[in-house]
Coordinates of C-alpha atoms and ligand atoms in Angstrom, one line a residue:
X1 CA 4.0 -26.5 -17.7
X2 CA 3.1 -23.9 -15.1
X3 CA 5.2 -25.3 -12.0
X4 CA 8.7 -26.4 -12.3
X5 CA 9.2 -30.3 -11.4
X6 CA 8.9 -31.2 -7.7
X7 CA 7.5 -33.7 -5.8
X8 CA 4.9 -33.6 -3.5
X9 CA 4.7 -35.4 -0.2
X10 CA 1.8 -35.8 2.1
X11 CA 2.5 -36.9 5.7
X12 CA -0.1 -38.2 8.0
X13 CA 1.2 -37.3 11.2
X14 CA 3.5 -34.9 12.7
X15 CA 6.5 -37.6 13.4
X16 CA 6.1 -38.4 9.4
X17 CA 6.2 -34.6 9.0
X18 CA 9.5 -33.9 11.0
X19 CA 11.3 -37.1 9.5
X20 CA 10.8 -35.4 6.2
X21 CA 11.5 -32.2 6.7
X22 CA 14.7 -32.9 8.3
X23 CA 15.7 -35.4 5.6
X24 CA 14.8 -33.7 2.7
X25 CA 16.9 -30.6 1.1
X26 CA 15.3 -27.7 -1.0
X27 CA 12.0 -28.2 0.7
X28 CA 9.1 -25.9 1.3
X29 CA 5.8 -26.4 3.2
X30 CA 2.3 -25.9 1.8
X31 CA -0.4 -25.0 3.9
X32 CA -3.6 -24.2 2.3
X33 CA -1.6 -23.3 -0.8
X34 CA -3.4 -20.1 -1.7
X35 CA 0.1 -17.9 -1.7
X36 CA 2.5 -20.9 -2.1
X37 CA 1.4 -21.8 -5.5
X38 CA 1.5 -18.8 -6.9
X39 CA 4.9 -17.8 -5.5
X40 CA 6.2 -20.9 -7.0
X41 CA 4.7 -20.2 -10.7
X42 CA 6.4 -16.7 -10.3
X43 CA 9.6 -17.9 -9.3
X44 CA 9.7 -20.2 -12.3
X45 CA 8.9 -17.2 -14.7
X46 CA 11.5 -15.5 -13.2
X47 CA 14.0 -18.1 -13.6
X48 CA 14.7 -18.3 -10.2
X49 CA 15.5 -21.6 -8.2
X50 CA 12.4 -23.5 -7.2
X51 CA 11.9 -26.4 -4.3
X52 CA 12.5 -29.6 -5.2
X53 CA 10.1 -31.0 -2.7
X54 CA 6.9 -29.4 -1.1
X55 CA 5.2 -31.0 1.8
X56 CA 1.7 -30.7 2.3
X57 CA 0.2 -30.2 5.7
X58 CA -3.2 -31.1 4.6
X59 CA -3.4 -34.7 6.2
X60 CA -1.9 -33.9 9.4
X61 CA -4.9 -34.2 11.8
X62 CA -2.5 -33.3 14.8
X63 CA -2.3 -29.5 13.1
X64 CA -6.2 -28.8 12.8
X65 CA -9.0 -27.4 15.5
X66 CA -9.0 -25.0 18.1
X67 CA -9.5 -26.0 21.8
X68 CA -10.4 -23.3 24.7
X69 CA -10.3 -23.4 28.0
X70 CA -10.2 -20.8 30.9
X71 CA -6.9 -19.5 30.6
X72 CA -6.1 -19.6 26.9
X73 CA -7.3 -20.3 23.7
X74 CA -5.4 -22.8 21.3
X75 CA -5.4 -22.5 17.3
X76 CA -3.5 -25.3 15.6
X77 CA -1.9 -23.9 12.7
X78 CA -3.7 -25.6 9.8
X79 CA -7.3 -24.5 11.1
X80 CA -8.3 -22.6 8.4
X81 CA -9.7 -18.5 8.3
X82 CA -13.6 -20.1 7.7
X83 CA -12.9 -22.6 11.0
X84 CA -12.3 -20.1 12.9
X85 CA -15.0 -17.7 11.9
X86 CA -17.3 -20.7 12.2
X87 CA -16.2 -21.8 15.5
X88 CA -19.1 -22.3 18.4
X89 CA -16.3 -22.2 21.0
X90 CA -15.8 -18.7 20.3
X91 CA -17.4 -16.7 22.5
X92 CA -17.1 -13.2 24.4
X93 CA -14.2 -11.3 23.9
X94 CA -13.2 -14.3 21.4
X95 CA -15.7 -13.0 19.2
X96 CA -13.1 -10.7 17.9
X97 CA -11.3 -13.4 15.9
X98 CA -14.6 -13.9 14.1
X99 CA -14.3 -10.3 13.2
X100 CA -10.9 -10.3 11.8
X101 CA -11.8 -13.7 10.0
X102 CA -15.3 -12.4 8.3
X103 CA -13.3 -9.5 6.7
X104 CA -10.4 -11.7 5.4
X105 CA -10.9 -12.0 1.5
X106 CA -13.6 -14.1 0.1
X107 CA -15.4 -17.7 1.1
X108 CA -13.2 -19.8 -1.4
X109 CA -9.8 -18.2 0.2
X110 CA -11.1 -18.5 3.6
X111 CA -12.0 -22.2 3.1
X112 CA -8.2 -22.8 2.3
X113 CA -6.2 -20.3 3.9
X114 CA -4.8 -21.1 7.4
X115 CA -3.8 -19.0 10.2
X116 CA -0.6 -20.8 9.9
X117 CA -0.2 -19.9 6.6
X118 CA -1.3 -15.9 7.2
X119 CA 1.3 -15.8 10.0
X120 CA 4.5 -17.4 8.3
X121 CA 3.9 -16.1 4.6
X122 CA 5.9 -13.1 5.0
X123 CA 3.7 -10.7 3.3
X124 CA 3.2 -7.8 5.4
X125 CA -0.2 -6.8 4.7
X126 CA -1.9 -10.2 6.1
X127 CA -3.9 -9.2 9.1
X128 CA -3.7 -11.8 11.7
X129 CA 0.3 -10.7 12.8
X130 CA -1.2 -7.6 14.4
X131 CA -3.9 -9.5 15.7
X132 CA -1.7 -11.9 17.5
X133 CA 0.8 -9.1 19.0
X134 CA -2.4 -7.2 20.4
X135 CA -3.4 -10.6 21.9
X136 CA -0.2 -11.5 23.0
X137 CA 0.0 -14.7 21.4
X138 CA 2.6 -16.9 21.8
X139 CA 3.8 -19.0 18.6
X140 CA 4.8 -22.8 18.7
X141 CA 7.0 -24.0 16.4
X142 CA 9.1 -27.3 15.6
X143 CA 12.6 -27.6 14.0
X144 CA 14.2 -30.2 11.9
X145 CA 15.0 -32.2 15.0
X146 CA 11.8 -32.0 16.1
X147 CA 12.4 -29.9 19.1
X148 CA 9.4 -27.6 20.3
X149 CA 10.2 -24.0 20.4
X150 CA 8.0 -20.6 21.5
X151 CA 8.3 -17.1 20.5
X152 CA 6.1 -14.5 21.0
X153 CA 4.2 -13.0 18.3
X154 CA 5.6 -9.8 19.0
X155 CA 9.4 -11.1 19.1
X156 CA 8.9 -13.3 15.7
X157 CA 7.6 -10.1 13.6
X158 CA 10.7 -8.1 15.3
X159 CA 12.5 -10.7 13.5
X160 CA 10.8 -10.1 10.1
X161 CA 8.7 -13.4 10.4
X162 CA 11.8 -15.2 9.4
X163 CA 11.8 -19.0 10.3
X164 CA 12.8 -22.4 9.0
X165 CA 10.8 -24.1 11.4
X166 CA 7.3 -25.8 11.7
X167 CA 4.3 -23.4 13.0
X168 CA 2.3 -26.0 14.8
X169 CA 0.1 -23.6 16.5
X170 CA -0.8 -20.3 18.5
X171 CA -1.6 -19.9 22.1
X172 CA -3.6 -16.4 23.2
X173 CA -4.2 -15.8 26.9
X174 CA -7.7 -15.2 28.4
X175 CA -9.0 -12.2 27.2
X176 CA -12.1 -11.9 29.5
X177 CA -10.7 -8.9 31.2
X178 CA -9.9 -6.8 28.3
X179 CA -11.5 -4.2 25.9
X180 CA -10.9 -4.9 22.3
X181 CA -11.3 -3.3 19.2
X182 CA -10.0 -4.1 15.7
X183 CA -10.3 -1.6 12.9
X184 CA -9.2 -2.6 9.0
X185 CA -9.5 -0.7 5.9
X186 CA -9.7 -2.2 2.8
X187 CA -7.5 -1.1 0.0
X188 CA -9.8 -0.5 -2.8
X189 CA -13.5 -1.3 -3.5
X190 CA -12.7 -3.8 -5.9
X191 CA -9.2 -5.8 -4.0
X192 CA -10.0 -7.6 -1.0
X193 CA -6.9 -7.1 0.5
X194 CA -6.2 -4.3 3.6
X195 CA -4.8 -0.8 3.0
X196 CA -4.1 -0.8 6.8
X197 CA -5.4 -2.7 10.4
X198 CA -4.9 -2.4 14.1
X199 CA -6.0 -3.8 17.4
X200 CA -6.0 -2.3 20.6
X201 CA -6.4 -4.1 24.0
X202 CA -6.5 -2.9 27.4
X203 CA -8.3 -3.2 30.8
X204 CA -10.0 -0.6 32.3
X205 CA -9.7 0.2 36.3
X206 CA -10.5 3.3 38.0
X207 CA -11.2 5.5 34.9
X208 CA -7.9 4.7 33.8
X209 CA -6.5 2.5 31.2
X210 CA -3.8 -0.1 31.9
X211 CA -1.5 -2.7 30.0
X212 CA -2.9 -1.1 26.5
X213 CA -1.6 -2.8 23.7
X214 CA -1.9 -1.1 20.3
X215 CA -0.7 -3.3 17.4
X216 CA -0.3 -1.8 14.2
X217 CA -0.3 -3.1 10.6
X218 CA 0.9 -0.5 8.1
X219 CA 1.1 -3.0 5.4
X220 CA 4.5 -1.8 4.4
X221 CA 6.5 -3.3 7.6
X222 CA 5.7 -6.2 9.7
X223 CA 3.1 -5.6 12.2
X224 CA 4.2 -3.5 15.2
X225 CA 3.4 -2.0 18.3
X226 CA 2.9 2.0 18.9
X227 CA 4.7 2.2 22.3
X228 CA 4.7 5.8 22.0
X229 CA 0.8 5.7 22.1
X230 CA 0.6 3.0 24.6
X231 CA 2.6 4.9 27.2
X232 CA 0.6 8.0 26.7
X233 CA -2.9 6.0 26.8
X234 CA -1.7 4.3 30.0
X235 CA -1.2 7.2 32.1
X236 CA -4.0 9.2 30.7
X237 CA -7.6 9.8 32.3
X238 CA -10.6 8.8 30.5
X239 CA -12.8 11.6 29.2
X240 CA -14.5 12.3 26.2
X241 CA -11.9 13.9 24.4
X242 CA -9.3 11.2 24.8
X243 CA -9.5 9.5 21.4
X244 CA -9.0 13.0 19.8
X245 CA -6.2 13.6 22.0
X246 CA -4.7 10.2 21.8
X247 CA -3.7 11.7 18.0
X248 CA -0.8 13.9 19.2
X249 CA 0.9 11.0 20.9
X250 CA 1.1 8.7 18.1
X251 CA 4.3 7.6 16.7
X252 CA 3.8 9.0 13.4
X253 CA 6.6 7.0 11.7
X254 CA 4.7 4.0 11.8
X255 CA 1.4 5.4 10.3
X256 CA 3.0 8.0 7.9
X257 CA 5.5 5.5 6.4
X258 CA 5.2 5.4 2.7
X259 CA 1.5 6.5 3.3
X260 CA -0.5 8.7 1.1
X261 CA -3.0 11.2 2.6
X262 CA -5.8 8.9 2.7
X263 CA -4.3 6.3 4.6
X264 CA -2.7 8.8 7.0
X265 CA -6.3 10.2 7.4
X266 CA -7.8 6.7 7.8
X267 CA -4.9 5.5 10.3
X268 CA -6.2 8.5 12.4
X269 CA -10.2 7.6 11.9
X270 CA -9.0 3.9 12.8
X271 CA -7.3 4.4 16.1
X272 CA -10.1 7.4 17.0
X273 CA -13.0 4.9 16.2
X274 CA -11.2 2.1 18.5
X275 CA -10.7 4.2 21.3
X276 CA -14.3 5.6 21.3
X277 CA -15.3 2.1 20.9
X278 CA -13.3 1.0 24.2
X279 CA -14.2 3.7 26.6
X280 CA -17.9 3.8 25.2
X281 CA -18.6 0.0 26.2
X282 CA -20.5 0.4 29.5
Ligands
FAD1 C1 -6.9 -13.2 -3.0 C2 -6.6 -13.1 -2.0 C3 -7.1 -12.3 -0.8 C4 -6.3 -12.4 0.4 N1 -7.0 -11.1 1.1 C5 -6.7 -10.9 2.7 C6 -7.1 -10.3 3.7 O1 -7.9 -9.5 2.9 N2 -6.3 -10.4 4.9 C7 -5.5 -11.3 5.0 O2 -5.3 -11.4 6.2 N3 -5.3 -12.2 4.1 C8 -5.6 -12.4 3.1 N4 -5.2 -13.0 2.3 C9 -4.0 -14.4 2.4 C10 -4.8 -15.5 3.2 O3 -5.6 -15.3 4.1 C11 -3.8 -16.4 3.6 O4 -3.3 -16.3 5.0 C12 -2.8 -16.6 2.7 O5 -3.1 -16.4 1.4 C13 -1.6 -17.9 2.9 O6 -2.1 -19.1 3.8 P1 -2.3 -20.5 3.1 O7 -2.6 -21.5 4.6 O8 -2.5 -20.7 1.9 O9 -0.4 -20.5 2.9 P2 0.5 -21.2 1.9 O10 0.1 -20.4 0.7 O11 0.4 -22.6 1.9 O12 1.9 -20.8 2.3 C14 2.3 -19.6 2.4 C15 3.8 -19.6 3.0 O13 3.7 -19.6 4.6 C16 4.6 -20.8 4.7 N5 3.8 -21.8 5.6 C17 2.5 -22.1 5.5 N6 2.3 -23.0 6.7 C18 3.2 -23.0 7.6 C19 3.6 -23.3 8.7 N7 2.8 -24.1 9.3 N8 4.9 -23.5 9.4 C20 6.0 -23.0 8.6 N9 5.4 -22.5 7.1 C21 4.2 -22.1 7.1 C22 4.5 -21.8 3.3 O14 5.7 -22.4 3.5 C23 4.4 -20.5 2.4 O15 5.8 -20.0 2.6 C24 -5.3 -13.2 0.7 C25 -4.8 -13.9 -0.1 C26 -5.7 -14.2 -1.4 C27 -4.8 -15.3 -2.3

């Protein structure tokens, strides 16, 4: 037997889910299951305690789908990576999410993996965390008592993505006036996981960058912002040399942590490429 014995629950509504979640002990949530099932098998193999109950979120329609209005984009936690990629509601700057989704693993994984699982799985290399920090997303949770809670993506990952709440969705403020670039380098040609990723957003007014956010995933720590580089970018004049000069102002401790020469080099290439893209948009 690969999995230790457990009881699988399949609630159909959020109300049923919260009731179960508050009543059961030693319980784990299952979204797409792409990480969870392997991790349960691993725990069993190591002889570590496994959950007595798994609650699948698959049948809860209230946790699926995305909506866009003039102020924001709301993505519910059980929306899959492929559903985001295929959504006709994502236009203009929201297409950055399609770029992110297109690069995540393969079709079979993208069909199962959810944005909620990507954000809450606590693997430091998944890509949505840096993207959500960069796009200033708010995460919505419900706790065991059924109370709604919100937290910025940045705060959530500063707290090492630790939660025993249920993530119900993310809200991203309208990005229309921002310029955005996402860069990602894959780990090897054979493994479809990233070596590094970063997202830069900024507004350009009077030949200057404003409100710049540099969200970085070094795949060692949880995704974080490079405040040092942001500060430089928000005070610098835009000129052709900016992408190169910016490299003198990066917080090296983020990019160089447990990083070999190739990764350090690719981080610098990615920052330059992102800034070049951003300042060259006419
Ligand atoms: C071979 C492979 C390649 C991959 N490549 C990439 C890649 O290139 N880039 C990338 O970003 N990702 C990649 N991933 C990760 C993938 O995108 C998924 O995000 C990840 O597998 C988890 O999503 P899931 O929905 O399957 O979550 P699950 O496996 O179901 O759950 C993962 C964890 O999150 C918790 N959880 C899930 N949903 C919630 C919720 N709503 N509230 C609270 N807790 C919750 C679960 O309890 C569990 O602990 C890859 C995965 C695999 C297996």
